Amino acid sequence: MTTVRLPARCDRSAVQTILADLAAAIGADPVEIDATQVDQAGQALLQLLVAARYSGTGATITPSDALLQAARLAGLENELFSEVQA
Amino acid sequence: MSPEEIQQIYFLECEESLAAAEAGLAACRHGIDDPESINSAFRGVHSIKGGAGAFGYGALQAYTHIFETLLSDVRDGSVTITEPLHNLLLRALDVLSDHVLAARDGSSVPDDAALLAELEAAQAANHGAHAAAEPEPAAAESVDDGDFGIDFDDIMADLPLADSAAAAPAEGRWQVAIRPYAGAMCNGSEPLLMLRELATLGGECLRCDTSRVPQIDDFQLDQGYLDWVFTFPASVECAAVQEVFDFVGGDCALAFGDAQLPPLAPAPARTAAPTATSETGEADASPAPASSAQAAPAAPAAPSGASIRIDLIKLDRLIDSVGELVIAQAMLAQQVSALGHEASEAMALLESLTREIQESAMAIRAQPIGSVFSRVPRILRDLAAVTNKHVQLEVAGETTELDKTVIERLSEPLTHLIRNAVDHGIEPTEERLANGKSPEGTIRLSAEQKSGRIVIRVADDGRGIDRARVLAKAVEKGIVSPDAQLGSEEIDNLIFAPGFSTAANVTSVSGRGVGMDVVRQNVKELGGRIVIESEAGKGSTFTLTLPLTLAVSDGMIVEVGDQTLVLPLANVVESLRPGPGEVERLGVSSAMLNVRGSFMPVIPVAQAIGAGQPGSFDDGVLIVVDSEGAGRAALQVDAISDQRQFVIKSLDTHYRAVPGVAGATILGDGRVALILDVDSLVAGALGQSGRLAA
């Protein structure tokens, strides 16, 4: 399983790097996204994580509290953190 | 911003959308395969639909839904546009305009049943053929330009909702749908911060629609892929929610609604559930390109990023203040000059700045005349239905700008002129063919700016004014005495007389003799003039000359007795000191001026306004003026002291209407000077010249 680690500050420029990392990582194997360090998340990151969940065999995300709260606020808690359905 | 204000903005935008749709459909007629034209028509109708849903105008929303579905099919090319279909779309647009009016004024909804049936029939005919030829699943329906090519209601029904019970807001709550476009994530904006504010207001996320999120390989950073539906308790006002998004303007589409979600921007949805998509690994629907999604945000109150809307009252206040500034500057200049100081550089700078501010303030109120011209096609279609005369419209100079007030008050006279041209000017098809003309008449509408004034022409290629008939009718109606000797121009002007009409029958189009009288009155009230040129068999041209603004005008400052008066420069033809023998006396009190062989009455202004006895003709100055009703005359004044811009103050508002006086202004020395109403002054002094009996 490949693990992609997210930085604390996930602003738009950080999301650009994360997109490249995820695009490279997602394939036949499931990907684990370590988001435990994330303390700043916006729509750009949330929708990228949704895309990651939809792609390939999907991805498992381990969130930080900040990311969990952001996802909850945006109504994406289930979408992002439930068991991978693939 | 209150819901009423948002609603007002919506109706303003409806007008713009209708005009855009009208222009789009008109362009289609000339270039039938132009996708952008039909697209702009579609966008116009779609924007109206979005707001209609948000504000709960059910009938308007239902109508626009069917209308835009057909437009969408035309745009996609699945329905071929033909002449009958084009006509149907135009008629549908007219009814849409009626629907918008009904929603705005709270009047009864137009009867659209027959037209809706036609629209549905046009679409259904296509769908039958289309489905038989190429049965394709809805999921494959892609939107080539990222616009709203999909029946959004169907999409909403198909949305992959984790919990269908959560689809409806809890009782007592209302909902708003939010779609941040790409721009909402740029320049420091962050949609999640806005969602947080919504949560602070008591909002709860009902659902987040992720159906537009693509697979990672197609993911673009500059795109917004998420839509939200938030619910609020009834105690929260929608204005408070709107305010949260004021900062991002058009970068975020909102749709308010309790009962059902109004359609939002395009969502070429992944109709399969996320799992299915990841299993197949296929992107079965490409995401909407960011640019086009941004180009057509469907929020009812989304203002365009490059402009703001300002309350007209605030603008008027600014214009008033600028008017005072102009007066104050003139007073200061006069006082400095009276103190014997030479004009300093600072005074010159102040003067140029004042003028600059004044011009900028006026420019804020300026609007393109196209907003009035765009209503003409509709008028022509309505007239065609009644008179069976189909008229081609040629428009030029629609970007010419003039004051908003002038624009608003121009609509009525222009409508009358168009109706008059179609009803009286343009001949029936058979008559045109018999005269070797094209079967369809042509009306040319043009506007241009000329020497500080706006010149608008309405020209038709019809039969021209039948002067013998006009004169006979005027005599019959007692408008003119039977023995009157009138020139061509004077006969033409008779059509502006109150109660005049040559129509044999009173119809819905014309015949009551109200229209042209109103035209002249309206144009006159705007400080403008109207001139007719007509040639039998070739057509007529009505030329309206209007001021750019109603607030400031150019005038000649004249002295009469102990009075200082202002003569609007628009009326002035020339000024002269009469040479020996150029003024011929007629009896005791009348005189005629001979200007290069042409005679006109001399009116001593002092006598006309009751300012004492006039001086002799040899000492005074004669100013040749053009008046609407009574032609040219020479006004006798004592002296001309200046010629400059003046700020018009209404006498009606501050005092009461005075015959012969159009208003007042404040001079540089602080004195009030009356502005002469040349038309009524001349007409009054000449007693209608004895020619017009009425």
Coordinates of N, CA and C in Angstrom, one line a residue, chain B residues 389 420 423-428 431 463-480 486 488 490-495 499-507 510-511 536:
Chain B
K389 N -48.3 43.4 -41.7 CA -47.1 44.0 -42.4 C -45.9 43.6 -41.8
N420 N -46.5 54.3 -35.8 CA -46.9 55.2 -36.9 C -46.3 54.8 -38.2
D423 N -48.0 51.5 -39.4 CA -49.4 51.6 -39.7 C -49.6 52.6 -40.9
H424 N -49.0 53.7 -40.8 CA -49.3 54.7 -41.9 C -48.2 54.8 -43.0
G425 N -47.0 54.5 -42.6 CA -45.9 54.6 -43.6 C -45.8 53.4 -44.5
I426 N -45.5 52.3 -43.9 CA -45.3 51.1 -44.7 C -46.6 50.6 -45.4
E427 N -46.5 50.4 -46.7 CA -47.7 50.0 -47.4 C -47.9 48.4 -47.3
P428 N -49.2 48.0 -47.6 CA -49.4 46.5 -47.6 C -48.5 45.9 -48.7
E431 N -49.5 46.5 -52.4 CA -49.2 47.9 -52.8 C -47.7 48.1 -53.1
R463 N -44.8 54.9 -47.9 CA -45.4 55.8 -49.0 C -45.2 57.3 -48.7
G464 N -44.7 57.6 -47.6 CA -44.5 59.1 -47.3 C -45.8 59.7 -46.9
I465 N -45.7 61.0 -46.4 CA -46.9 61.6 -45.9 C -47.7 62.2 -47.1
D466 N -49.0 61.8 -47.1 CA -49.9 62.3 -48.2 C -50.4 63.6 -47.7
R467 N -49.7 64.7 -48.2 CA -50.0 66.0 -47.7 C -51.4 66.5 -48.0
A468 N -51.9 66.2 -49.1 CA -53.3 66.7 -49.5 C -54.3 66.1 -48.5
R469 N -54.0 64.8 -48.2 CA -55.0 64.1 -47.2 C -54.8 64.7 -45.8
V470 N -53.6 64.9 -45.4 CA -53.3 65.5 -44.1 C -54.0 66.8 -44.0
L471 N -53.8 67.7 -45.0 CA -54.4 69.0 -44.9 C -56.0 69.0 -44.9
A472 N -56.5 68.1 -45.8 CA -58.0 68.0 -45.8 C -58.5 67.5 -44.5
K473 N -57.8 66.6 -43.8 CA -58.2 66.0 -42.6 C -58.1 67.1 -41.5
A474 N -57.1 67.9 -41.6 CA -56.9 68.9 -40.6 C -58.0 70.0 -40.7
V475 N -58.3 70.3 -41.9 CA -59.4 71.3 -42.1 C -60.7 70.7 -41.6
E476 N -60.9 69.4 -41.9 CA -62.2 68.7 -41.5 C -62.3 68.7 -39.9
K477 N -61.2 68.5 -39.3 CA -61.2 68.4 -37.8 C -61.1 69.8 -37.2
G478 N -61.0 70.8 -38.0 CA -61.0 72.2 -37.4 C -59.7 72.5 -36.8
I479 N -58.6 71.7 -37.1 CA -57.3 72.0 -36.6 C -56.7 73.2 -37.3
V480 N -57.1 73.4 -38.6 CA -56.5 74.5 -39.4 C -57.7 75.1 -40.1
L486 N -50.4 76.7 -46.3 CA -49.3 76.1 -45.5 C -48.3 75.5 -46.4
S488 N -45.0 72.8 -47.1 CA -44.9 71.3 -46.9 C -44.6 71.0 -45.5
E490 N -45.0 72.7 -42.8 CA -46.1 73.0 -41.9 C -47.2 72.0 -42.0
I491 N -47.5 71.5 -43.2 CA -48.5 70.4 -43.3 C -48.0 69.1 -42.6
D492 N -46.7 68.8 -42.8 CA -46.1 67.6 -42.1 C -46.3 67.8 -40.6
N493 N -46.1 69.0 -40.1 CA -46.1 69.2 -38.7 C -47.5 69.0 -38.1
L494 N -48.5 69.1 -39.0 CA -49.9 69.0 -38.5 C -50.2 67.6 -37.9
I495 N -49.4 66.6 -38.3 CA -49.7 65.3 -37.7 C -49.4 65.3 -36.3
G499 N -55.3 65.4 -31.4 CA -56.5 64.9 -32.0 C -56.4 64.6 -33.4
F500 N -55.2 64.8 -34.0 CA -55.1 64.6 -35.5 C -54.9 63.1 -35.8
S501 N -55.7 62.6 -36.7 CA -55.4 61.2 -37.2 C -56.0 61.1 -38.6
T502 N -55.3 60.4 -39.5 CA -55.8 60.2 -40.8 C -56.4 58.8 -41.0
A503 N -56.2 58.0 -39.9 CA -56.7 56.6 -40.0 C -58.2 56.6 -40.2
A504 N -58.6 55.8 -41.1 CA -60.1 55.7 -41.4 C -60.8 55.1 -40.2
N505 N -60.2 54.1 -39.7 CA -60.8 53.4 -38.5 C -59.9 53.4 -37.3
V506 N -60.5 53.5 -36.2 CA -59.8 53.4 -34.9 C -59.4 51.9 -34.7
T507 N -58.1 51.6 -34.7 CA -57.7 50.2 -34.4 C -56.9 50.2 -33.2
S510 N -53.6 52.3 -34.3 CA -53.6 53.8 -34.3 C -55.0 54.3 -34.7
G511 N -55.2 55.6 -34.7 CA -56.5 56.1 -35.2 C -57.1 57.0 -34.2
A536 N -43.1 61.7 -51.1 CA -44.2 60.8 -51.5 C -43.6 59.6 -52.2

